[in-house]
PDB file of C-alpha atoms and ligand atoms in Angstrom:
ATOM      1  CA  MET I   1      55.178  23.961  17.371  1.00  0.00           C
ATOM      2  CA  GLY I   2      58.190  24.968  19.423  1.00  0.00           C
ATOM      3  CA  SER I   3      61.774  24.367  18.503  1.00  0.00           C
ATOM      4  CA  GLY I   4      64.596  23.137  20.677  1.00  0.00           C
ATOM      5  CA  SER I   5      67.881  25.028  20.504  1.00  0.00           C
ATOM      6  CA  LYS I   6      69.865  24.216  17.394  1.00  0.00           C
ATOM      7  CA  VAL I   7      73.239  24.888  15.830  1.00  0.00           C
ATOM      8  CA  ALA I   8      73.369  28.458  14.597  1.00  0.00           C
ATOM      9  CA  SER I   9      73.338  29.142  10.880  1.00  0.00           C
ATOM     10  CA  ALA I  10      72.465  32.168   8.785  1.00  0.00           C
ATOM     11  CA  VAL I  11      69.182  33.932   9.494  1.00  0.00           C
ATOM     12  CA  GLU I  12      67.253  34.414   6.267  1.00  0.00           C
ATOM     13  CA  LEU I  13      65.858  37.892   5.567  1.00  0.00           C
ATOM     14  CA  LYS I  14      62.548  37.839   3.711  1.00  0.00           C
ATOM     15  CA  THR I  15      61.552  40.093   0.817  1.00  0.00           C
ATOM     16  CA  VAL I  16      58.282  42.023   0.860  1.00  0.00           C
ATOM     17  CA  GLU I  17      56.835  39.412  -1.527  1.00  0.00           C
ATOM     18  CA  GLU I  18      57.900  36.577   0.763  1.00  0.00           C
ATOM     19  CA  ILE I  19      56.357  38.361   3.750  1.00  0.00           C
ATOM     20  CA  ASN I  20      53.122  38.749   1.768  1.00  0.00           C
ATOM     21  CA  ARG I  21      53.072  35.004   1.221  1.00  0.00           C
ATOM     22  CA  LEU I  22      53.931  34.288   4.853  1.00  0.00           C
ATOM     23  CA  ARG I  23      51.002  36.533   5.821  1.00  0.00           C
ATOM     24  CA  LEU I  24      48.686  34.381   3.671  1.00  0.00           C
ATOM     25  CA  ALA I  25      50.028  31.227   5.305  1.00  0.00           C
ATOM     26  CA  GLY I  26      49.745  32.845   8.724  1.00  0.00           C
ATOM     27  CA  GLN I  27      46.114  33.770   8.085  1.00  0.00           C
ATOM     28  CA  GLN I  28      45.259  30.183   7.122  1.00  0.00           C
ATOM     29  CA  ALA I  29      46.827  28.988  10.367  1.00  0.00           C
ATOM     30  CA  ALA I  30      44.952  31.671  12.327  1.00  0.00           C
ATOM     31  CA  GLU I  31      41.629  30.693  10.788  1.00  0.00           C
ATOM     32  CA  LEU I  32      42.274  27.024  11.525  1.00  0.00           C
ATOM     33  CA  LEU I  33      43.120  27.883  15.131  1.00  0.00           C
ATOM     34  CA  GLN I  34      39.976  29.984  15.640  1.00  0.00           C
ATOM     35  CA  ARG I  35      37.719  27.294  14.179  1.00  0.00           C
ATOM     36  CA  LEU I  36      39.273  24.617  16.404  1.00  0.00           C
ATOM     37  CA  LYS I  37      38.945  26.844  19.454  1.00  0.00           C
ATOM     38  CA  LYS I  38      35.217  27.265  18.770  1.00  0.00           C
ATOM     39  CA  ALA I  39      34.852  23.487  18.495  1.00  0.00           C
ATOM     40  CA  CYS I  40      36.664  22.882  21.769  1.00  0.00           C
ATOM     41  CA  VAL I  41      33.698  22.337  24.100  1.00  0.00           C
ATOM     42  CA  PRO I  42      33.265  19.929  27.033  1.00  0.00           C
ATOM     43  CA  GLY I  43      32.890  16.329  25.839  1.00  0.00           C
ATOM     44  CA  ILE I  44      34.948  16.560  22.672  1.00  0.00           C
ATOM     45  CA  THR I  45      38.079  14.432  22.473  1.00  0.00           C
ATOM     46  CA  ALA I  46      41.460  15.752  21.428  1.00  0.00           C
ATOM     47  CA  GLN I  47      41.393  13.192  18.624  1.00  0.00           C
ATOM     48  CA  ALA I  48      38.113  14.625  17.295  1.00  0.00           C
ATOM     49  CA  LEU I  49      39.767  18.054  17.220  1.00  0.00           C
ATOM     50  CA  ASP I  50      42.600  16.554  15.207  1.00  0.00           C
ATOM     51  CA  GLU I  51      40.149  15.009  12.720  1.00  0.00           C
ATOM     52  CA  LEU I  52      38.395  18.370  12.408  1.00  0.00           C
ATOM     53  CA  ALA I  53      41.773  20.025  11.839  1.00  0.00           C
ATOM     54  CA  ALA I  54      42.511  17.609   8.996  1.00  0.00           C
ATOM     55  CA  ARG I  55      39.210  18.569   7.307  1.00  0.00           C
ATOM     56  CA  ILE I  56      39.699  22.324   7.774  1.00  0.00           C
ATOM     57  CA  ILE I  57      43.287  22.177   6.475  1.00  0.00           C
ATOM     58  CA  ARG I  58      42.009  20.465   3.312  1.00  0.00           C
ATOM     59  CA  GLU I  59      39.205  23.051   2.947  1.00  0.00           C
ATOM     60  CA  LEU I  60      41.734  25.853   3.206  1.00  0.00           C
ATOM     61  CA  GLY I  61      43.785  24.349   0.378  1.00  0.00           C
ATOM     62  CA  ALA I  62      46.701  23.929   2.769  1.00  0.00           C
ATOM     63  CA  THR I  63      48.707  20.935   3.958  1.00  0.00           C
ATOM     64  CA  PRO I  64      49.550  20.012   7.566  1.00  0.00           C
ATOM     65  CA  ALA I  65      52.991  21.119   8.765  1.00  0.00           C
ATOM     66  CA  PHE I  66      53.109  19.011  11.926  1.00  0.00           C
ATOM     67  CA  LEU I  67      51.966  15.631  10.560  1.00  0.00           C
ATOM     68  CA  GLY I  68      55.112  13.562  10.044  1.00  0.00           C
ATOM     69  CA  TYR I  69      57.430  16.310  11.317  1.00  0.00           C
ATOM     70  CA  ARG I  70      60.188  14.243  12.972  1.00  0.00           C
ATOM     71  CA  GLY I  71      57.532  11.528  13.125  1.00  0.00           C
ATOM     72  CA  PHE I  72      54.832  13.579  14.887  1.00  0.00           C
ATOM     73  CA  PRO I  73      51.681  11.494  14.370  1.00  0.00           C
ATOM     74  CA  ALA I  74      48.931  14.170  14.220  1.00  0.00           C
ATOM     75  CA  HIS I  75      47.851  17.384  12.469  1.00  0.00           C
ATOM     76  CA  ILE I  76      47.861  19.602  15.563  1.00  0.00           C
ATOM     77  CA  CYS I  77      49.129  19.641  19.133  1.00  0.00           C
ATOM     78  CA  VAL I  78      46.537  19.564  21.919  1.00  0.00           C
ATOM     79  CA  SER I  79      48.034  20.130  25.379  1.00  0.00           C
ATOM     80  CA  VAL I  80      45.709  20.093  28.396  1.00  0.00           C
ATOM     81  CA  ASN I  81      46.340  21.543  31.886  1.00  0.00           C
ATOM     82  CA  GLU I  82      49.809  20.382  33.034  1.00  0.00           C
ATOM     83  CA  GLU I  83      50.759  19.540  29.446  1.00  0.00           C
ATOM     84  CA  VAL I  84      52.995  22.374  28.228  1.00  0.00           C
ATOM     85  CA  VAL I  85      53.337  21.750  24.487  1.00  0.00           C
ATOM     86  CA  HIS I  86      53.425  18.999  21.831  1.00  0.00           C
ATOM     87  CA  GLY I  87      50.523  16.993  23.222  1.00  0.00           C
ATOM     88  CA  ILE I  88      49.500  14.251  20.780  1.00  0.00           C
ATOM     89  CA  PRO I  89      45.713  14.364  20.331  1.00  0.00           C
ATOM     90  CA  GLY I  90      44.283  11.099  21.603  1.00  0.00           C
ATOM     91  CA  PRO I  91      41.166   9.784  23.356  1.00  0.00           C
ATOM     92  CA  ARG I  92      41.418  12.307  26.233  1.00  0.00           C
ATOM     93  CA  VAL I  93      38.064  14.036  26.717  1.00  0.00           C
ATOM     94  CA  ILE I  94      38.089  17.815  27.173  1.00  0.00           C
ATOM     95  CA  ARG I  95      36.148  18.729  30.330  1.00  0.00           C
ATOM     96  CA  ALA I  96      34.750  21.940  31.754  1.00  0.00           C
ATOM     97  CA  GLY I  97      37.468  23.660  33.734  1.00  0.00           C
ATOM     98  CA  ASP I  98      40.307  22.409  31.508  1.00  0.00           C
ATOM     99  CA  LEU I  99      42.977  24.774  30.257  1.00  0.00           C
ATOM    100  CA  VAL I 100      43.568  23.823  26.621  1.00  0.00           C
ATOM    101  CA  SER I 101      46.536  24.823  24.472  1.00  0.00           C
ATOM    102  CA  LEU I 102      46.120  24.365  20.709  1.00  0.00           C
ATOM    103  CA  ASP I 103      49.110  24.646  18.370  1.00  0.00           C
ATOM    104  CA  VAL I 104      48.629  24.476  14.593  1.00  0.00           C
ATOM    105  CA  GLY I 105      50.892  24.624  11.558  1.00  0.00           C
ATOM    106  CA  VAL I 106      50.160  24.573   7.840  1.00  0.00           C
ATOM    107  CA  PHE I 107      51.946  24.956   4.557  1.00  0.00           C
ATOM    108  CA  TYR I 108      50.143  27.235   2.130  1.00  0.00           C
ATOM    109  CA  GLN I 109      51.474  28.032  -1.335  1.00  0.00           C
ATOM    110  CA  GLY I 110      54.970  27.057  -0.303  1.00  0.00           C
ATOM    111  CA  PHE I 111      55.169  28.950   2.994  1.00  0.00           C
ATOM    112  CA  CYS I 112      54.559  27.934   6.588  1.00  0.00           C
ATOM    113  CA  GLY I 113      52.011  29.351   9.036  1.00  0.00           C
ATOM    114  CA  ASP I 114      52.418  28.453  12.742  1.00  0.00           C
ATOM    115  CA  THR I 115      50.373  29.786  15.664  1.00  0.00           C
ATOM    116  CA  ALA I 116      49.125  28.694  19.074  1.00  0.00           C
ATOM    117  CA  THR I 117      46.725  29.824  21.756  1.00  0.00           C
ATOM    118  CA  SER I 118      45.521  28.743  25.184  1.00  0.00           C
ATOM    119  CA  PHE I 119      42.086  29.190  26.709  1.00  0.00           C
ATOM    120  CA  GLY I 120      39.781  27.920  29.378  1.00  0.00           C
ATOM    121  CA  VAL I 121      36.885  25.578  28.641  1.00  0.00           C
ATOM    122  CA  GLY I 122      34.025  26.712  30.838  1.00  0.00           C
ATOM    123  CA  THR I 123      34.702  28.269  34.230  1.00  0.00           C
ATOM    124  CA  MET I 124      38.343  28.408  35.275  1.00  0.00           C
ATOM    125  CA  SER I 125      40.098  28.820  38.582  1.00  0.00           C
ATOM    126  CA  ALA I 126      41.371  32.323  39.364  1.00  0.00           C
ATOM    127  CA  THR I 127      44.937  31.049  38.972  1.00  0.00           C
ATOM    128  CA  ALA I 128      44.206  29.610  35.549  1.00  0.00           C
ATOM    129  CA  GLU I 129      42.598  32.878  34.428  1.00  0.00           C
ATOM    130  CA  ARG I 130      45.601  34.829  35.668  1.00  0.00           C
ATOM    131  CA  LEU I 131      48.021  32.441  33.948  1.00  0.00           C
ATOM    132  CA  LEU I 132      46.232  32.944  30.622  1.00  0.00           C
ATOM    133  CA  THR I 133      46.272  36.729  31.012  1.00  0.00           C
ATOM    134  CA  VAL I 134      49.951  36.828  31.975  1.00  0.00           C
ATOM    135  CA  ALA I 135      51.097  34.415  29.253  1.00  0.00           C
ATOM    136  CA  GLU I 136      49.243  36.325  26.541  1.00  0.00           C
ATOM    137  CA  GLU I 137      50.651  39.589  27.879  1.00  0.00           C
ATOM    138  CA  ALA I 138      54.151  38.069  27.815  1.00  0.00           C
ATOM    139  CA  LEU I 139      53.742  37.304  24.115  1.00  0.00           C
ATOM    140  CA  GLU I 140      52.343  40.781  23.353  1.00  0.00           C
ATOM    141  CA  ARG I 141      55.322  42.406  25.084  1.00  0.00           C
ATOM    142  CA  ALA I 142      57.713  40.171  23.178  1.00  0.00           C
ATOM    143  CA  ILE I 143      56.032  41.204  19.912  1.00  0.00           C
ATOM    144  CA  GLN I 144      56.459  44.882  20.831  1.00  0.00           C
ATOM    145  CA  ALA I 145      60.132  44.227  21.629  1.00  0.00           C
ATOM    146  CA  ALA I 146      60.726  42.627  18.204  1.00  0.00           C
ATOM    147  CA  ARG I 147      61.922  45.817  16.521  1.00  0.00           C
ATOM    148  CA  VAL I 148      64.592  46.457  13.912  1.00  0.00           C
ATOM    149  CA  GLY I 149      67.809  47.329  15.767  1.00  0.00           C
ATOM    150  CA  ALA I 150      66.813  45.621  19.014  1.00  0.00           C
ATOM    151  CA  ARG I 151      68.447  42.367  20.160  1.00  0.00           C
ATOM    152  CA  LEU I 152      66.996  38.889  20.417  1.00  0.00           C
ATOM    153  CA  GLY I 153      67.640  39.001  24.177  1.00  0.00           C
ATOM    154  CA  ASP I 154      65.237  41.945  24.438  1.00  0.00           C
ATOM    155  CA  VAL I 155      62.447  39.773  22.998  1.00  0.00           C
ATOM    156  CA  SER I 156      63.201  36.810  25.263  1.00  0.00           C
ATOM    157  CA  TYR I 157      63.558  39.072  28.308  1.00  0.00           C
ATOM    158  CA  ALA I 158      60.112  40.568  27.627  1.00  0.00           C
ATOM    159  CA  MET I 159      58.602  37.084  27.946  1.00  0.00           C
ATOM    160  CA  GLN I 160      60.618  36.014  30.967  1.00  0.00           C
ATOM    161  CA  SER I 161      60.183  39.225  32.955  1.00  0.00           C
ATOM    162  CA  THR I 162      56.427  39.448  32.333  1.00  0.00           C
ATOM    163  CA  ALA I 163      55.966  35.877  33.581  1.00  0.00           C
ATOM    164  CA  GLU I 164      58.294  36.213  36.558  1.00  0.00           C
ATOM    165  CA  VAL I 165      56.896  39.527  37.809  1.00  0.00           C
ATOM    166  CA  ALA I 166      53.566  37.686  38.073  1.00  0.00           C
ATOM    167  CA  GLY I 167      55.218  34.868  40.054  1.00  0.00           C
ATOM    168  CA  PHE I 168      55.140  32.388  37.144  1.00  0.00           C
ATOM    169  CA  HIS I 169      57.988  30.810  35.148  1.00  0.00           C
ATOM    170  CA  VAL I 170      58.806  30.351  31.475  1.00  0.00           C
ATOM    171  CA  ILE I 171      60.294  27.071  30.300  1.00  0.00           C
ATOM    172  CA  ARG I 172      63.905  26.854  29.161  1.00  0.00           C
ATOM    173  CA  GLU I 173      63.970  23.888  26.810  1.00  0.00           C
ATOM    174  CA  TYR I 174      61.703  25.134  24.018  1.00  0.00           C
ATOM    175  CA  GLY I 175      61.051  28.425  22.326  1.00  0.00           C
ATOM    176  CA  GLY I 176      60.159  30.169  19.106  1.00  0.00           C
ATOM    177  CA  HIS I 177      61.988  30.186  15.795  1.00  0.00           C
ATOM    178  CA  GLY I 178      62.502  31.806  12.466  1.00  0.00           C
ATOM    179  CA  ILE I 179      59.925  30.717   9.896  1.00  0.00           C
ATOM    180  CA  GLY I 180      59.607  30.821   6.121  1.00  0.00           C
ATOM    181  CA  ARG I 181      59.455  28.038   3.565  1.00  0.00           C
ATOM    182  CA  ALA I 182      60.458  25.766   6.444  1.00  0.00           C
ATOM    183  CA  MET I 183      58.653  25.635   9.788  1.00  0.00           C
ATOM    184  CA  HIS I 184      61.770  25.873  11.928  1.00  0.00           C
ATOM    185  CA  GLU I 185      64.454  28.257  10.693  1.00  0.00           C
ATOM    186  CA  GLU I 186      67.155  30.180  12.528  1.00  0.00           C
ATOM    187  CA  PRO I 187      67.184  31.843  14.949  1.00  0.00           C
ATOM    188  CA  HIS I 188      65.951  29.857  17.928  1.00  0.00           C
ATOM    189  CA  VAL I 189      64.082  32.315  20.188  1.00  0.00           C
ATOM    190  CA  PRO I 190      64.290  31.243  23.842  1.00  0.00           C
ATOM    191  CA  CYS I 191      61.728  32.355  26.426  1.00  0.00           C
ATOM    192  CA  VAL I 192      64.600  33.511  28.682  1.00  0.00           C
ATOM    193  CA  GLY I 193      67.194  36.154  27.902  1.00  0.00           C
ATOM    194  CA  GLN I 194      69.119  39.227  28.903  1.00  0.00           C
ATOM    195  CA  PRO I 195      68.220  42.620  27.430  1.00  0.00           C
ATOM    196  CA  GLY I 196      70.808  44.089  25.060  1.00  0.00           C
ATOM    197  CA  THR I 197      72.332  40.694  24.215  1.00  0.00           C
ATOM    198  CA  GLY I 198      72.111  38.265  21.331  1.00  0.00           C
ATOM    199  CA  LEU I 199      71.375  38.581  17.647  1.00  0.00           C
ATOM    200  CA  ARG I 200      70.730  42.090  16.271  1.00  0.00           C
ATOM    201  CA  LEU I 201      67.229  42.171  14.751  1.00  0.00           C
ATOM    202  CA  GLN I 202      66.993  43.226  11.115  1.00  0.00           C
ATOM    203  CA  GLU I 203      64.283  44.253   8.709  1.00  0.00           C
ATOM    204  CA  GLY I 204      62.923  41.196   6.867  1.00  0.00           C
ATOM    205  CA  MET I 205      63.266  38.721   9.715  1.00  0.00           C
ATOM    206  CA  VAL I 206      60.111  36.687  10.331  1.00  0.00           C
ATOM    207  CA  LEU I 207      59.908  35.071  13.759  1.00  0.00           C
ATOM    208  CA  ALA I 208      57.365  32.673  15.241  1.00  0.00           C
ATOM    209  CA  LEU I 209      57.473  33.943  18.819  1.00  0.00           C
ATOM    210  CA  GLU I 210      56.335  31.401  21.401  1.00  0.00           C
ATOM    211  CA  VAL I 211      55.943  31.712  25.126  1.00  0.00           C
ATOM    212  CA  MET I 212      55.302  28.784  27.458  1.00  0.00           C
ATOM    213  CA  VAL I 213      54.456  29.792  31.031  1.00  0.00           C
ATOM    214  CA  ASN I 214      54.106  27.481  34.051  1.00  0.00           C
ATOM    215  CA  VAL I 215      52.306  28.379  37.261  1.00  0.00           C
ATOM    216  CA  GLY I 216      54.888  26.426  39.266  1.00  0.00           C
ATOM    217  CA  THR I 217      58.531  25.648  38.628  1.00  0.00           C
ATOM    218  CA  PRO I 218      60.013  26.003  35.119  1.00  0.00           C
ATOM    219  CA  HIS I 219      60.948  22.315  35.081  1.00  0.00           C
ATOM    220  CA  ILE I 220      59.486  19.951  32.509  1.00  0.00           C
ATOM    221  CA  ARG I 221      59.669  16.312  31.521  1.00  0.00           C
ATOM    222  CA  HIS I 222      58.584  14.297  28.487  1.00  0.00           C
ATOM    223  CA  LEU I 223      55.922  11.602  28.538  1.00  0.00           C
ATOM    224  CA  SER I 224      56.785   8.148  27.209  1.00  0.00           C
ATOM    225  CA  ASP I 225      55.115   9.018  23.874  1.00  0.00           C
ATOM    226  CA  GLY I 226      58.325  10.936  23.137  1.00  0.00           C
ATOM    227  CA  TRP I 227      56.483  14.202  22.450  1.00  0.00           C
ATOM    228  CA  THR I 228      54.182  15.452  25.184  1.00  0.00           C
ATOM    229  CA  VAL I 229      55.946  17.970  27.443  1.00  0.00           C
ATOM    230  CA  VAL I 230      54.470  18.249  30.967  1.00  0.00           C
ATOM    231  CA  THR I 231      55.346  20.276  34.035  1.00  0.00           C
ATOM    232  CA  VAL I 232      57.322  18.215  36.544  1.00  0.00           C
ATOM    233  CA  ASP I 233      55.221  19.530  39.447  1.00  0.00           C
ATOM    234  CA  GLY I 234      51.891  19.000  37.663  1.00  0.00           C
ATOM    235  CA  SER I 235      51.131  22.730  37.668  1.00  0.00           C
ATOM    236  CA  LEU I 236      49.170  24.385  34.877  1.00  0.00           C
ATOM    237  CA  SER I 237      50.933  25.671  31.779  1.00  0.00           C
ATOM    238  CA  ALA I 238      49.890  27.982  28.935  1.00  0.00           C
ATOM    239  CA  HIS I 239      51.306  28.489  25.424  1.00  0.00           C
ATOM    240  CA  PHE I 240      50.834  31.383  22.996  1.00  0.00           C
ATOM    241  CA  GLU I 241      52.477  31.828  19.585  1.00  0.00           C
ATOM    242  CA  HIS I 242      52.310  34.440  16.839  1.00  0.00           C
ATOM    243  CA  MET I 243      54.343  34.947  13.677  1.00  0.00           C
ATOM    244  CA  VAL I 244      55.842  38.422  13.493  1.00  0.00           C
ATOM    245  CA  ALA I 245      57.463  40.181  10.516  1.00  0.00           C
ATOM    246  CA  LEU I 246      60.068  42.805  11.390  1.00  0.00           C
ATOM    247  CA  THR I 247      59.386  45.796   9.162  1.00  0.00           C
ATOM    248  CA  ALA I 248      60.830  49.315   9.090  1.00  0.00           C
ATOM    249  CA  SER I 249      57.562  50.586  10.567  1.00  0.00           C
ATOM    250  CA  GLY I 250      57.566  48.049  13.413  1.00  0.00           C
ATOM    251  CA  PRO I 251      56.543  44.474  14.150  1.00  0.00           C
ATOM    252  CA  GLU I 252      53.623  43.114  12.114  1.00  0.00           C
ATOM    253  CA  VAL I 253      51.736  40.098  13.453  1.00  0.00           C
ATOM    254  CA  LEU I 254      51.021  37.743  10.535  1.00  0.00           C
ATOM    255  CA  THR I 255      48.729  35.359  12.431  1.00  0.00           C
ATOM    256  CA  ARG I 256      45.931  37.591  13.655  1.00  0.00           C
ATOM    257  CA  SER I 257      42.589  35.979  12.914  1.00  0.00           C
ATOM    258  CA  PRO I 258      41.347  37.272   9.528  1.00  0.00           C
ATOM    259  CA  SER I 259      37.770  37.690  10.794  1.00  0.00           C
ATOM    260  CA  PRO I 260      37.826  38.086  14.572  1.00  0.00           C
ATOM    261  CA  SER I 261      34.390  37.345  15.969  1.00  0.00           C
ATOM    262  CA  PRO I 262      33.480  38.616  19.449  1.00  0.00           C
ATOM    263  CA  SER I 263      32.833  35.778  21.864  1.00  0.00           C
ATOM    264  CA  PRO I 264      30.486  36.011  24.848  1.00  0.00           C
ATOM    265  CA  LEU I 265      32.477  33.437  26.820  1.00  0.00           C
ATOM    266  CA  ARG I 266      35.099  34.531  29.306  1.00  0.00           C
ATOM    267  CA  GLY I 267      38.595  33.539  28.391  1.00  0.00           C
ATOM    268  CA  GLU I 268      37.747  33.158  24.733  1.00  0.00           C
ATOM    269  CA  GLY I 269      38.129  36.794  23.685  1.00  0.00           C
TER     270      GLY I 269
HETATM  271 MG1   MG V   1      56.234  27.233  16.391  1.00  0.00          MG
END
């Protein structure tokens, strides 16, 4: 789940032990996300995915991080096509050709795991395929930029520039965040930034990096449910999120799937 910009306070540096526990939480979130992605086939409703998420979270021995967060009414966010983030799973039926963004968060043994992915259900348009490729690449470049001694602006710029070179746009109003015992900690990590500016990155920071990329303009609006963020122009949007620990030997992704299984379907790799 993305954070809006907040008042700055101290950024907490995690110990090796805390990072170990965040890795465990991150792996639970990653497993949940992969299992939901597999279940996301034409004909299923977003609400059925949410019910499945509730069962998997219980099986994992975790608790939902989104349910009740500022009143959010579900276990996961399901955002389809022009929905950017924070879609409330309801009766909407997932159809072939939809671009689905799933965002999950859990608490596990006192620490939070938060991760998101986007993918096509069935055959996608060439634009949708390219959006998914570019948005995922934007996150990968941001992860590589998240190095001890670099600046927060370097990370944000990696997202923004990757999207814009491809002719797409990142959104301004939401971004990633620090993460630990709480889901949203300092710093806020925007999807836009200038290289060489902003917070100096230090060993022990753990960031949930999130990129939200629109095919059309960067402008968004909120639906009347108070949560769902959609593109103003109705264009497609994709969302990817990984938790990253900043270590002396480089960025470590804490939310890679524990048992990646090769998929024969395009766009589900
Ligand atoms: Mg998040």
